[in-house]
Amino acid sequence: MHPMDFEYVSSPTLSDAVRQYTRFAQLGKRPMYFGGGTEIITLGRLHQVNPDAVIDLKPIPETQVMAVQQGQLVLGGSITLTQITDAPWLGEAFPLLQETVHEIADRTARNKITIAGNICGTIFYREAVLPFLVCDSKVRTYGPKRGKERSIHRVFNREARLEPSEFIVQLVTDETARTAPFVHIKRRKAGRVGYPIVSAAAIRIDDRIRIAFSGVCPFPFRSSAIETILRQRGLTVRQRVDQAIQRIPSHLILDDYEASRAYRTFVLANVLEEILQRLGGA
Ligand SMILES: Cc1cc2nc3c(=O)[nH]c(=O)nc-3n(C[C@H](O)[C@H](O)[C@H](O)COP(=O)(O)OP(=O)(O)OC[C@H]3O[C@@H](n4cnc5c(N)ncnc54)[C@H](O)[C@@H]3O)c2cc1C
């Protein structure tokens, strides 16, 4: 069978999407939810994903919401990265998110890539999740047990943790966190487009720095141990940075065609130092 030979259905409502997913699964087919489709098409061509059917979530109105409701920013999972970068008001409402997603892929790909697709993708960088991790955002999902709202830390641990027919509907972020002083730094092997050697998103809130990383390990993460070390007084910045890096098991630090483990560690140290300087933690 041709790798791209799958059935396409588009869902108009939350419950229809789950119904379609369940129907395909009961017929013994492999269904997948479909956001921008960039990864499904790219990995499909490489035979790394092979759905029998895809269910497009973009027509569902709840997944297209972009609004501030009682101080909370609600972003639908089907919003594309370009919609985020091109909304001037988001530059005030969630500048860290805007800066972070602006560095993902190139504009042509960002026109298609959705926030939920990035967060739930197989390609492990998932950089769009970083701002939501540091802001302790909430995730609204829909699945067989209907709608749920949970902390991002329960829904995402290295990768999205969803039930088979469950999908991301919206991400919800409080004002205090999303408007806090922030830094995003992405270092690549070369140029202005490409996967990160290190991508880090940080905010300063309640006099503490919160920080999440992509590109360091084969999954994005936020570590309370690292955050605790970074705010220790009585140590130089360099000592804090070195101790923070020691908290990452070295075998988990990527060693690949983008960068060797040693070089990635060196870049990470510089990124951490710069974040401490810029957020006033030095
Ligand atoms: C040219 C290019 C450059 C890239 N550069 C970067 C980069 O610099 N940094 C980075 O982090 N990533 C990068 N990526 C990876 C990209 O962000 C992911 O592949 C992402 O999955 C694509 O989003 P999509 O909306 O097209 O996903 P899709 O292909 O539609 O879906 C991807 C996966 O997410 C699932 N999914 C989609 N929507 C939902 C939902 N609402 N709920 C639950 N599951 C869902 C699908 O079932 C599928 O498993 C790049 C990709 C490309 C093609």
PDB file of N, CA, C and O in Angstrom, residues 183-185 187 198 200-202 204 209 211 213 226 229-231 235-245 264-282:
ATOM      1  N   VAL A 183      12.798  35.195  29.111  1.00  0.00           N
ATOM      2  CA  VAL A 183      13.878  35.080  28.125  1.00  0.00           C
ATOM      3  C   VAL A 183      13.633  33.803  27.333  1.00  0.00           C
ATOM      4  O   VAL A 183      13.272  32.769  27.918  1.00  0.00           O
ATOM      5  N   HIS A 184      13.820  33.867  26.011  1.00  0.00           N
ATOM      6  CA  HIS A 184      13.901  32.631  25.224  1.00  0.00           C
ATOM      7  C   HIS A 184      15.187  32.672  24.420  1.00  0.00           C
ATOM      8  O   HIS A 184      15.477  33.669  23.753  1.00  0.00           O
ATOM      9  N   ILE A 185      15.952  31.607  24.516  1.00  0.00           N
ATOM     10  CA  ILE A 185      17.201  31.524  23.748  1.00  0.00           C
ATOM     11  C   ILE A 185      17.200  30.208  22.976  1.00  0.00           C
ATOM     12  O   ILE A 185      16.927  29.144  23.557  1.00  0.00           O
ATOM     13  N   ARG A 187      19.763  28.125  20.390  1.00  0.00           N
ATOM     14  CA  ARG A 187      21.059  28.020  19.719  1.00  0.00           C
ATOM     15  C   ARG A 187      21.017  26.834  18.767  1.00  0.00           C
ATOM     16  O   ARG A 187      20.664  25.730  19.174  1.00  0.00           O
ATOM     17  N   VAL A 198      20.313  23.813  21.802  1.00  0.00           N
ATOM     18  CA  VAL A 198      19.642  24.116  23.072  1.00  0.00           C
ATOM     19  C   VAL A 198      18.571  25.162  22.786  1.00  0.00           C
ATOM     20  O   VAL A 198      18.827  26.153  22.112  1.00  0.00           O
ATOM     21  N   ALA A 200      15.830  27.224  25.301  1.00  0.00           N
ATOM     22  CA  ALA A 200      15.422  27.371  26.702  1.00  0.00           C
ATOM     23  C   ALA A 200      14.456  28.532  26.832  1.00  0.00           C
ATOM     24  O   ALA A 200      14.665  29.598  26.253  1.00  0.00           O
ATOM     25  N   ALA A 201      13.387  28.301  27.581  1.00  0.00           N
ATOM     26  CA  ALA A 201      12.402  29.353  27.857  1.00  0.00           C
ATOM     27  C   ALA A 201      12.375  29.546  29.369  1.00  0.00           C
ATOM     28  O   ALA A 201      12.318  28.568  30.123  1.00  0.00           O
ATOM     29  N   ALA A 202      12.439  30.815  29.798  1.00  0.00           N
ATOM     30  CA  ALA A 202      12.501  31.070  31.245  1.00  0.00           C
ATOM     31  C   ALA A 202      11.647  32.279  31.593  1.00  0.00           C
ATOM     32  O   ALA A 202      11.487  33.196  30.791  1.00  0.00           O
ATOM     33  N   ARG A 204      10.771  34.925  35.215  1.00  0.00           N
ATOM     34  CA  ARG A 204      11.098  35.215  36.605  1.00  0.00           C
ATOM     35  C   ARG A 204       9.791  35.583  37.300  1.00  0.00           C
ATOM     36  O   ARG A 204       9.102  36.514  36.911  1.00  0.00           O
ATOM     37  N   ILE A 209      13.402  31.873  39.249  1.00  0.00           N
ATOM     38  CA  ILE A 209      13.480  31.638  37.802  1.00  0.00           C
ATOM     39  C   ILE A 209      12.934  30.243  37.515  1.00  0.00           C
ATOM     40  O   ILE A 209      13.314  29.269  38.164  1.00  0.00           O
ATOM     41  N   ILE A 211      12.461  27.513  34.386  1.00  0.00           N
ATOM     42  CA  ILE A 211      13.146  27.315  33.104  1.00  0.00           C
ATOM     43  C   ILE A 211      12.823  25.928  32.531  1.00  0.00           C
ATOM     44  O   ILE A 211      12.753  24.952  33.271  1.00  0.00           O
ATOM     45  N   PHE A 213      13.571  23.303  28.961  1.00  0.00           N
ATOM     46  CA  PHE A 213      14.556  23.089  27.901  1.00  0.00           C
ATOM     47  C   PHE A 213      14.040  22.143  26.815  1.00  0.00           C
ATOM     48  O   PHE A 213      13.317  21.190  27.099  1.00  0.00           O
ATOM     49  N   ILE A 226      16.916  21.726  39.100  1.00  0.00           N
ATOM     50  CA  ILE A 226      17.747  22.736  38.426  1.00  0.00           C
ATOM     51  C   ILE A 226      17.330  24.138  38.882  1.00  0.00           C
ATOM     52  O   ILE A 226      18.169  24.985  39.187  1.00  0.00           O
ATOM     53  N   ILE A 229      18.755  24.917  42.351  1.00  0.00           N
ATOM     54  CA  ILE A 229      20.200  25.203  42.333  1.00  0.00           C
ATOM     55  C   ILE A 229      20.465  26.597  41.773  1.00  0.00           C
ATOM     56  O   ILE A 229      21.298  27.342  42.289  1.00  0.00           O
ATOM     57  N   LEU A 230      19.716  26.971  40.747  1.00  0.00           N
ATOM     58  CA  LEU A 230      19.978  28.258  40.094  1.00  0.00           C
ATOM     59  C   LEU A 230      19.695  29.445  41.014  1.00  0.00           C
ATOM     60  O   LEU A 230      20.198  30.539  40.784  1.00  0.00           O
ATOM     61  N   ARG A 231      18.890  29.240  42.062  1.00  0.00           N
ATOM     62  CA  ARG A 231      18.631  30.391  42.941  1.00  0.00           C
ATOM     63  C   ARG A 231      19.427  30.332  44.247  1.00  0.00           C
ATOM     64  O   ARG A 231      19.225  31.154  45.132  1.00  0.00           O
ATOM     65  N   LEU A 235      26.891  31.086  45.964  1.00  0.00           N
ATOM     66  CA  LEU A 235      27.660  30.430  44.911  1.00  0.00           C
ATOM     67  C   LEU A 235      27.777  31.404  43.748  1.00  0.00           C
ATOM     68  O   LEU A 235      26.883  32.223  43.519  1.00  0.00           O
ATOM     69  N   THR A 236      28.864  31.312  43.019  1.00  0.00           N
ATOM     70  CA  THR A 236      28.980  32.165  41.819  1.00  0.00           C
ATOM     71  C   THR A 236      27.999  31.647  40.760  1.00  0.00           C
ATOM     72  O   THR A 236      27.517  30.508  40.844  1.00  0.00           O
ATOM     73  N   VAL A 237      27.762  32.489  39.754  1.00  0.00           N
ATOM     74  CA  VAL A 237      26.883  32.060  38.664  1.00  0.00           C
ATOM     75  C   VAL A 237      27.433  30.783  38.032  1.00  0.00           C
ATOM     76  O   VAL A 237      26.712  29.820  37.787  1.00  0.00           O
ATOM     77  N   ARG A 238      28.725  30.772  37.781  1.00  0.00           N
ATOM     78  CA  ARG A 238      29.334  29.613  37.124  1.00  0.00           C
ATOM     79  C   ARG A 238      29.157  28.340  37.960  1.00  0.00           C
ATOM     80  O   ARG A 238      28.872  27.270  37.436  1.00  0.00           O
ATOM     81  N   GLN A 239      29.318  28.479  39.291  1.00  0.00           N
ATOM     82  CA  GLN A 239      29.145  27.300  40.155  1.00  0.00           C
ATOM     83  C   GLN A 239      27.700  26.792  40.090  1.00  0.00           C
ATOM     84  O   GLN A 239      27.449  25.591  40.012  1.00  0.00           O
ATOM     85  N   ARG A 240      26.761  27.738  40.129  1.00  0.00           N
ATOM     86  CA  ARG A 240      25.350  27.323  40.067  1.00  0.00           C
ATOM     87  C   ARG A 240      25.053  26.627  38.735  1.00  0.00           C
ATOM     88  O   ARG A 240      24.379  25.607  38.698  1.00  0.00           O
ATOM     89  N   VAL A 241      25.571  27.219  37.666  1.00  0.00           N
ATOM     90  CA  VAL A 241      25.328  26.645  36.332  1.00  0.00           C
ATOM     91  C   VAL A 241      25.934  25.237  36.252  1.00  0.00           C
ATOM     92  O   VAL A 241      25.282  24.291  35.802  1.00  0.00           O
ATOM     93  N   ASP A 242      27.173  25.094  36.722  1.00  0.00           N
ATOM     94  CA  ASP A 242      27.828  23.778  36.657  1.00  0.00           C
ATOM     95  C   ASP A 242      27.052  22.742  37.473  1.00  0.00           C
ATOM     96  O   ASP A 242      26.832  21.614  37.035  1.00  0.00           O
ATOM     97  N   GLN A 243      26.602  23.151  38.673  1.00  0.00           N
ATOM     98  CA  GLN A 243      25.848  22.207  39.515  1.00  0.00           C
ATOM     99  C   GLN A 243      24.506  21.859  38.879  1.00  0.00           C
ATOM    100  O   GLN A 243      24.025  20.733  38.973  1.00  0.00           O
ATOM    101  N   ALA A 244      23.888  22.856  38.249  1.00  0.00           N
ATOM    102  CA  ALA A 244      22.589  22.607  37.595  1.00  0.00           C
ATOM    103  C   ALA A 244      22.755  21.570  36.492  1.00  0.00           C
ATOM    104  O   ALA A 244      21.961  20.627  36.376  1.00  0.00           O
ATOM    105  N   ILE A 245      23.817  21.729  35.700  1.00  0.00           N
ATOM    106  CA  ILE A 245      24.026  20.799  34.580  1.00  0.00           C
ATOM    107  C   ILE A 245      24.307  19.386  35.093  1.00  0.00           C
ATOM    108  O   ILE A 245      23.888  18.396  34.499  1.00  0.00           O
ATOM    109  N   ARG A 264      27.249  20.399  23.317  1.00  0.00           N
ATOM    110  CA  ARG A 264      25.892  20.758  23.757  1.00  0.00           C
ATOM    111  C   ARG A 264      25.925  21.209  25.226  1.00  0.00           C
ATOM    112  O   ARG A 264      25.260  22.173  25.612  1.00  0.00           O
ATOM    113  N   THR A 265      26.735  20.524  26.042  1.00  0.00           N
ATOM    114  CA  THR A 265      26.844  20.887  27.451  1.00  0.00           C
ATOM    115  C   THR A 265      27.458  22.282  27.589  1.00  0.00           C
ATOM    116  O   THR A 265      27.022  23.098  28.403  1.00  0.00           O
ATOM    117  N   PHE A 266      28.462  22.559  26.767  1.00  0.00           N
ATOM    118  CA  PHE A 266      29.117  23.878  26.764  1.00  0.00           C
ATOM    119  C   PHE A 266      28.093  24.966  26.375  1.00  0.00           C
ATOM    120  O   PHE A 266      28.000  26.009  27.020  1.00  0.00           O
ATOM    121  N   VAL A 267      27.310  24.693  25.343  1.00  0.00           N
ATOM    122  CA  VAL A 267      26.299  25.668  24.901  1.00  0.00           C
ATOM    123  C   VAL A 267      25.252  25.869  26.004  1.00  0.00           C
ATOM    124  O   VAL A 267      24.852  26.998  26.306  1.00  0.00           O
ATOM    125  N   LEU A 268      24.849  24.768  26.631  1.00  0.00           N
ATOM    126  CA  LEU A 268      23.847  24.863  27.705  1.00  0.00           C
ATOM    127  C   LEU A 268      24.355  25.742  28.845  1.00  0.00           C
ATOM    128  O   LEU A 268      23.617  26.577  29.383  1.00  0.00           O
ATOM    129  N   ALA A 269      25.623  25.575  29.199  1.00  0.00           N
ATOM    130  CA  ALA A 269      26.197  26.393  30.283  1.00  0.00           C
ATOM    131  C   ALA A 269      26.124  27.877  29.918  1.00  0.00           C
ATOM    132  O   ALA A 269      25.739  28.721  30.744  1.00  0.00           O
ATOM    133  N   ASN A 270      26.471  28.205  28.691  1.00  0.00           N
ATOM    134  CA  ASN A 270      26.423  29.612  28.272  1.00  0.00           C
ATOM    135  C   ASN A 270      25.001  30.146  28.255  1.00  0.00           C
ATOM    136  O   ASN A 270      24.757  31.295  28.641  1.00  0.00           O
ATOM    137  N   VAL A 271      24.061  29.304  27.823  1.00  0.00           N
ATOM    138  CA  VAL A 271      22.653  29.725  27.781  1.00  0.00           C
ATOM    139  C   VAL A 271      22.157  29.998  29.212  1.00  0.00           C
ATOM    140  O   VAL A 271      21.500  31.008  29.482  1.00  0.00           O
ATOM    141  N   LEU A 272      22.495  29.098  30.132  1.00  0.00           N
ATOM    142  CA  LEU A 272      22.049  29.285  31.526  1.00  0.00           C
ATOM    143  C   LEU A 272      22.649  30.562  32.113  1.00  0.00           C
ATOM    144  O   LEU A 272      21.957  31.329  32.802  1.00  0.00           O
ATOM    145  N   GLU A 273      23.910  30.794  31.839  1.00  0.00           N
ATOM    146  CA  GLU A 273      24.550  32.029  32.348  1.00  0.00           C
ATOM    147  C   GLU A 273      23.850  33.258  31.801  1.00  0.00           C
ATOM    148  O   GLU A 273      23.543  34.203  32.540  1.00  0.00           O
ATOM    149  N   GLU A 274      23.562  33.225  30.521  1.00  0.00           N
ATOM    150  CA  GLU A 274      22.904  34.388  29.902  1.00  0.00           C
ATOM    151  C   GLU A 274      21.507  34.601  30.488  1.00  0.00           C
ATOM    152  O   GLU A 274      21.092  35.735  30.745  1.00  0.00           O
ATOM    153  N   ILE A 275      20.807  33.513  30.757  1.00  0.00           N
ATOM    154  CA  ILE A 275      19.458  33.650  31.331  1.00  0.00           C
ATOM    155  C   ILE A 275      19.548  34.269  32.726  1.00  0.00           C
ATOM    156  O   ILE A 275      18.776  35.167  33.074  1.00  0.00           O
ATOM    157  N   LEU A 276      20.506  33.808  33.520  1.00  0.00           N
ATOM    158  CA  LEU A 276      20.651  34.380  34.872  1.00  0.00           C
ATOM    159  C   LEU A 276      20.998  35.868  34.789  1.00  0.00           C
ATOM    160  O   LEU A 276      20.477  36.680  35.556  1.00  0.00           O
ATOM    161  N   GLN A 277      21.878  36.215  33.862  1.00  0.00           N
ATOM    162  CA  GLN A 277      22.230  37.647  33.715  1.00  0.00           C
ATOM    163  C   GLN A 277      20.999  38.453  33.318  1.00  0.00           C
ATOM    164  O   GLN A 277      20.691  39.477  33.910  1.00  0.00           O
ATOM    165  N   ARG A 278      20.265  37.955  32.320  1.00  0.00           N
ATOM    166  CA  ARG A 278      19.167  38.761  31.771  1.00  0.00           C
ATOM    167  C   ARG A 278      17.958  38.810  32.691  1.00  0.00           C
ATOM    168  O   ARG A 278      17.191  39.769  32.669  1.00  0.00           O
ATOM    169  N   LEU A 279      17.751  37.762  33.497  1.00  0.00           N
ATOM    170  CA  LEU A 279      16.586  37.779  34.383  1.00  0.00           C
ATOM    171  C   LEU A 279      16.926  38.252  35.795  1.00  0.00           C
ATOM    172  O   LEU A 279      16.102  38.180  36.710  1.00  0.00           O
ATOM    173  N   GLY A 280      18.150  38.702  35.960  1.00  0.00           N
ATOM    174  CA  GLY A 280      18.517  39.262  37.263  1.00  0.00           C
ATOM    175  C   GLY A 280      18.775  38.232  38.327  1.00  0.00           C
ATOM    176  O   GLY A 280      18.669  38.528  39.515  1.00  0.00           O
ATOM    177  N   GLY A 281      19.112  37.013  37.925  1.00  0.00           N
ATOM    178  CA  GLY A 281      19.408  35.985  38.924  1.00  0.00           C
ATOM    179  C   GLY A 281      20.898  35.855  39.180  1.00  0.00           C
ATOM    180  O   GLY A 281      21.335  34.965  39.910  1.00  0.00           O
ATOM    181  N   ALA A 282      21.695  36.732  38.561  1.00  0.00           N
ATOM    182  CA  ALA A 282      23.155  36.602  38.682  1.00  0.00           C
ATOM    183  C   ALA A 282      23.656  37.275  39.953  1.00  0.00           C
ATOM    184  O   ALA A 282      23.008  38.160  40.464  1.00  0.00           O
TER     185      ALA A 282
END
